[in-house]
Amino acid sequence: MTVFVTLALLGATLIPAAGWLAARSPLFVWPSEWPILAQLVLALAVGEFGNYWAHRLMHETKLLWRIHALHHSAPRLYWLNASRFHPLDMMLSTVLGFGPLVLLGCGEPAVAMFTLVGTIHSFFQHANIRMRLGPLNYLFSMAELHRWHHSKTLDEANANYGGHLILWDLVFRTRFLPRTANPRKKSAF
């Protein structure tokens, strides 16, 4: 229940704050006249860029890994892992994910949709369910890909950094989905 209260409080404060800051952005190039679904697609691509780099840096930088390791410390992947983060981890991801959206002038409706879709997606991404997406694994970062990211084998885990989309993993060649059945369970951390 604490997870939902925290998410509600964050949504009630961060979304209006992001909207307020975005309205004062010196760039203000966000296409607010687009339909909300088109804005959501753009917000996912832009926001994911910052989230991708925050996530990758947390894996590849020793100090940041010590903060992010809390998320990976659960003995098995399940839906509550989506909310198991150190506060500094959440802060870095939030700043790098929302920052570009705010700087571009993304309004409250698109930020709210980005937050809602991202939150719901995270629970499915970490769920302990079998969900095969086939070719959609080249678009979304769902449980099938994210299981590899939570592998205890470092070569498998340092991949699939995308929070919702796998777009930036494709661009920067960090997408990993081998044909073998399951990520390795032995500890590498």
CSV table of N, CA, C and O in Angstrom, one decimal, residues 54-60 64-78 80-86 89 93 125-126 145-154 156-162 183-189:
chain,number,residue,atom,x,y,z
A,54,ALA,N,20.6,7.5,-17.5
A,54,ALA,CA,20.6,7.4,-16.0
A,54,ALA,C,20.8,5.9,-15.6
A,54,ALA,O,21.7,5.6,-14.8
A,55,HIS,N,20.0,5.0,-16.2
A,55,HIS,CA,20.1,3.6,-15.9
A,55,HIS,C,21.4,3.0,-16.2
A,55,HIS,O,22.0,2.3,-15.5
A,56,ARG,N,21.9,3.4,-17.4
A,56,ARG,CA,23.2,2.8,-17.9
A,56,ARG,C,24.4,3.3,-17.0
A,56,ARG,O,25.2,2.5,-16.6
A,57,LEU,N,24.3,4.6,-16.6
A,57,LEU,CA,25.4,5.1,-15.7
A,57,LEU,C,25.4,4.4,-14.4
A,57,LEU,O,26.4,4.2,-13.8
A,58,MET,N,24.2,4.1,-13.9
A,58,MET,CA,24.0,3.4,-12.6
A,58,MET,C,24.7,2.0,-12.6
A,58,MET,O,25.1,1.5,-11.6
A,59,HIS,N,24.6,1.4,-13.8
A,59,HIS,CA,25.2,0.1,-13.9
A,59,HIS,C,26.7,0.1,-14.2
A,59,HIS,O,27.5,-0.8,-13.8
A,60,GLU,N,27.2,1.2,-14.8
A,60,GLU,CA,28.6,1.2,-15.3
A,60,GLU,C,29.5,2.1,-14.4
A,60,GLU,O,30.7,2.2,-14.7
A,64,LEU,N,27.5,4.9,-8.4
A,64,LEU,CA,26.1,4.8,-8.7
A,64,LEU,C,25.5,3.4,-8.6
A,64,LEU,O,24.3,3.2,-8.3
A,65,TRP,N,26.3,2.4,-9.0
A,65,TRP,CA,25.9,1.0,-8.8
A,65,TRP,C,25.5,0.7,-7.4
A,65,TRP,O,24.5,0.0,-7.1
A,66,ARG,N,26.3,1.2,-6.5
A,66,ARG,CA,26.0,1.0,-5.0
A,66,ARG,C,24.6,1.5,-4.7
A,66,ARG,O,23.9,0.9,-3.8
A,67,ILE,N,24.2,2.5,-5.3
A,67,ILE,CA,22.8,3.1,-5.1
A,67,ILE,C,21.8,2.2,-5.8
A,67,ILE,O,20.7,1.9,-5.2
A,68,HIS,N,22.0,1.9,-7.1
A,68,HIS,CA,21.1,1.2,-7.9
A,68,HIS,C,21.0,-0.3,-7.5
A,68,HIS,O,20.0,-1.0,-7.8
A,69,ALA,N,22.0,-0.9,-6.9
A,69,ALA,CA,22.0,-2.3,-6.5
A,69,ALA,C,20.8,-2.7,-5.7
A,69,ALA,O,20.4,-3.9,-5.7
A,70,LEU,N,20.2,-1.8,-4.9
A,70,LEU,CA,19.1,-2.1,-4.1
A,70,LEU,C,17.9,-2.6,-5.0
A,70,LEU,O,17.3,-3.6,-4.7
A,71,HIS,N,17.8,-2.0,-6.2
A,71,HIS,CA,16.7,-2.5,-7.1
A,71,HIS,C,17.0,-3.9,-7.6
A,71,HIS,O,16.0,-4.7,-7.8
A,72,HIS,N,18.2,-4.3,-7.7
A,72,HIS,CA,18.6,-5.6,-8.2
A,72,HIS,C,18.8,-6.6,-7.1
A,72,HIS,O,19.1,-7.8,-7.4
A,73,SER,N,18.6,-6.2,-5.9
A,73,SER,CA,19.0,-7.1,-4.8
A,73,SER,C,17.9,-8.1,-4.4
A,73,SER,O,18.1,-9.0,-3.6
A,74,ALA,N,16.7,-7.9,-4.9
A,74,ALA,CA,15.6,-8.9,-4.6
A,74,ALA,C,15.9,-10.2,-5.1
A,74,ALA,O,16.5,-10.4,-6.2
A,75,PRO,N,15.7,-11.3,-4.4
A,75,PRO,CA,16.0,-12.6,-4.8
A,75,PRO,C,15.3,-13.1,-6.1
A,75,PRO,O,15.8,-14.0,-6.8
A,76,ARG,N,14.1,-12.5,-6.4
A,76,ARG,CA,13.5,-12.9,-7.6
A,76,ARG,C,12.7,-11.7,-8.1
A,76,ARG,O,12.3,-10.8,-7.4
A,77,LEU,N,12.5,-11.7,-9.4
A,77,LEU,CA,11.8,-10.6,-10.1
A,77,LEU,C,10.3,-10.7,-9.9
A,77,LEU,O,9.7,-11.8,-10.2
A,78,TYR,N,9.7,-9.7,-9.3
A,78,TYR,CA,8.2,-9.7,-9.2
A,78,TYR,C,7.8,-8.2,-9.2
A,78,TYR,O,8.6,-7.3,-9.1
A,80,LEU,N,6.6,-5.9,-7.4
A,80,LEU,CA,6.9,-4.9,-6.5
A,80,LEU,C,8.4,-4.4,-6.7
A,80,LEU,O,8.7,-3.3,-6.1
A,81,ASN,N,9.2,-5.1,-7.4
A,81,ASN,CA,10.5,-4.6,-7.7
A,81,ASN,C,10.5,-3.3,-8.5
A,81,ASN,O,11.4,-2.5,-8.5
A,82,ALA,N,9.3,-3.0,-9.1
A,82,ALA,CA,9.2,-1.8,-9.9
A,82,ALA,C,9.2,-0.5,-9.0
A,82,ALA,O,9.5,0.6,-9.5
A,83,SER,N,9.0,-0.7,-7.7
A,83,SER,CA,9.1,0.4,-6.8
A,83,SER,C,10.2,0.3,-5.8
A,83,SER,O,10.3,1.1,-4.8
A,84,ARG,N,11.1,-0.6,-6.0
A,84,ARG,CA,12.2,-0.9,-5.0
A,84,ARG,C,13.4,-0.1,-5.5
A,84,ARG,O,14.3,-0.6,-6.2
A,85,PHE,N,13.5,1.2,-5.1
A,85,PHE,CA,14.7,2.0,-5.5
A,85,PHE,C,15.2,2.9,-4.3
A,85,PHE,O,14.4,3.3,-3.5
A,86,HIS,N,16.4,3.1,-4.3
A,86,HIS,CA,17.0,4.1,-3.4
A,86,HIS,C,16.5,5.5,-3.8
A,86,HIS,O,16.4,5.8,-5.0
A,89,ASP,N,18.5,7.1,-6.5
A,89,ASP,CA,18.3,6.5,-7.8
A,89,ASP,C,17.1,7.1,-8.4
A,89,ASP,O,17.1,7.5,-9.6
A,93,SER,N,17.0,9.4,-11.9
A,93,SER,CA,16.1,9.0,-13.0
A,93,SER,C,15.1,10.0,-13.3
A,93,SER,O,14.7,10.3,-14.5
A,125,GLN,N,6.5,-4.9,-16.4
A,125,GLN,CA,7.9,-5.2,-16.8
A,125,GLN,C,8.6,-6.1,-15.7
A,125,GLN,O,9.4,-6.9,-16.1
A,126,HIS,N,8.2,-5.9,-14.5
A,126,HIS,CA,8.8,-6.6,-13.4
A,126,HIS,C,8.0,-7.8,-12.9
A,126,HIS,O,8.4,-8.5,-12.0
A,145,LEU,N,12.4,-9.2,-22.0
A,145,LEU,CA,13.7,-8.5,-22.1
A,145,LEU,C,14.3,-8.1,-20.7
A,145,LEU,O,15.5,-8.3,-20.4
A,146,HIS,N,13.4,-7.7,-19.8
A,146,HIS,CA,13.9,-7.1,-18.6
A,146,HIS,C,14.4,-8.2,-17.6
A,146,HIS,O,15.2,-8.0,-16.8
A,147,ARG,N,13.9,-9.4,-17.8
A,147,ARG,CA,14.5,-10.6,-17.0
A,147,ARG,C,16.0,-10.7,-17.2
A,147,ARG,O,16.7,-11.0,-16.3
A,148,TRP,N,16.4,-10.5,-18.4
A,148,TRP,CA,17.8,-10.6,-18.7
A,148,TRP,C,18.6,-9.4,-18.0
A,148,TRP,O,19.7,-9.6,-17.6
A,149,HIS,N,18.0,-8.3,-18.0
A,149,HIS,CA,18.6,-7.1,-17.3
A,149,HIS,C,18.8,-7.4,-15.8
A,149,HIS,O,19.7,-6.9,-15.2
A,150,HIS,N,17.9,-8.2,-15.2
A,150,HIS,CA,18.0,-8.6,-13.8
A,150,HIS,C,18.8,-9.9,-13.6
A,150,HIS,O,18.8,-10.4,-12.4
A,151,SER,N,19.4,-10.4,-14.6
A,151,SER,CA,20.3,-11.6,-14.4
A,151,SER,C,21.4,-11.3,-13.4
A,151,SER,O,21.8,-10.2,-13.3
A,152,LYS,N,21.8,-12.3,-12.7
A,152,LYS,CA,23.0,-12.2,-11.8
A,152,LYS,C,24.3,-12.3,-12.5
A,152,LYS,O,25.4,-12.1,-11.9
A,153,THR,N,24.3,-12.5,-13.8
A,153,THR,CA,25.5,-12.6,-14.6
A,153,THR,C,25.7,-11.2,-15.3
A,153,THR,O,24.8,-10.7,-16.0
A,154,LEU,N,26.8,-10.6,-15.0
A,154,LEU,CA,27.1,-9.2,-15.3
A,154,LEU,C,26.9,-9.0,-16.8
A,154,LEU,O,26.3,-8.0,-17.2
A,156,GLU,N,25.0,-10.3,-18.9
A,156,GLU,CA,23.6,-10.3,-19.3
A,156,GLU,C,22.9,-9.1,-18.7
A,156,GLU,O,22.0,-8.6,-19.3
A,157,ALA,N,23.3,-8.8,-17.5
A,157,ALA,CA,22.6,-7.7,-16.8
A,157,ALA,C,22.9,-6.3,-17.3
A,157,ALA,O,22.1,-5.4,-17.2
A,158,ASN,N,24.1,-6.1,-17.8
A,158,ASN,CA,24.5,-4.8,-18.4
A,158,ASN,C,23.9,-4.6,-19.8
A,158,ASN,O,24.7,-4.4,-20.7
A,159,ALA,N,22.6,-4.7,-19.9
A,159,ALA,CA,21.9,-4.5,-21.2
A,159,ALA,C,20.5,-4.2,-20.9
A,159,ALA,O,20.1,-4.2,-19.7
A,160,ASN,N,19.7,-3.9,-21.9
A,160,ASN,CA,18.3,-3.7,-21.8
A,160,ASN,C,18.0,-2.6,-20.7
A,160,ASN,O,17.2,-2.8,-19.8
A,161,TYR,N,18.6,-1.4,-20.9
A,161,TYR,CA,18.5,-0.3,-19.9
A,161,TYR,C,17.2,0.4,-20.1
A,161,TYR,O,16.8,1.2,-19.2
A,162,GLY,N,16.5,0.3,-21.2
A,162,GLY,CA,15.3,1.0,-21.5
A,162,GLY,C,14.2,0.7,-20.4
A,162,GLY,O,14.0,-0.4,-20.1
A,183,PRO,N,17.5,-16.3,-18.0
A,183,PRO,CA,18.8,-15.7,-17.6
A,183,PRO,C,19.4,-16.5,-16.5
A,183,PRO,O,18.7,-17.2,-15.7
A,184,ARG,N,20.7,-16.4,-16.4
A,184,ARG,CA,21.4,-17.2,-15.4
A,184,ARG,C,21.2,-16.7,-14.0
A,184,ARG,O,21.0,-15.5,-13.8
A,185,LYS,N,21.1,-17.6,-13.0
A,185,LYS,CA,20.8,-17.2,-11.7
A,185,LYS,C,22.0,-17.0,-10.8
A,185,LYS,O,21.9,-16.5,-9.7
A,186,LYS,N,23.2,-17.5,-11.2
A,186,LYS,CA,24.3,-17.4,-10.3
A,186,LYS,C,24.7,-15.9,-10.1
A,186,LYS,O,24.5,-15.1,-11.0
A,187,SER,N,25.2,-15.6,-9.0
A,187,SER,CA,25.5,-14.2,-8.6
A,187,SER,C,26.8,-13.7,-9.2
A,187,SER,O,27.8,-14.4,-9.3
A,188,ALA,N,26.7,-12.5,-9.8
A,188,ALA,CA,27.9,-11.9,-10.4
A,188,ALA,C,28.2,-10.6,-9.7
A,188,ALA,O,29.2,-9.9,-10.0
A,189,PHE,N,27.3,-10.1,-8.8
A,189,PHE,CA,27.5,-8.8,-8.2
A,189,PHE,C,28.1,-8.9,-6.9
A,189,PHE,O,27.8,-9.4,-5.9
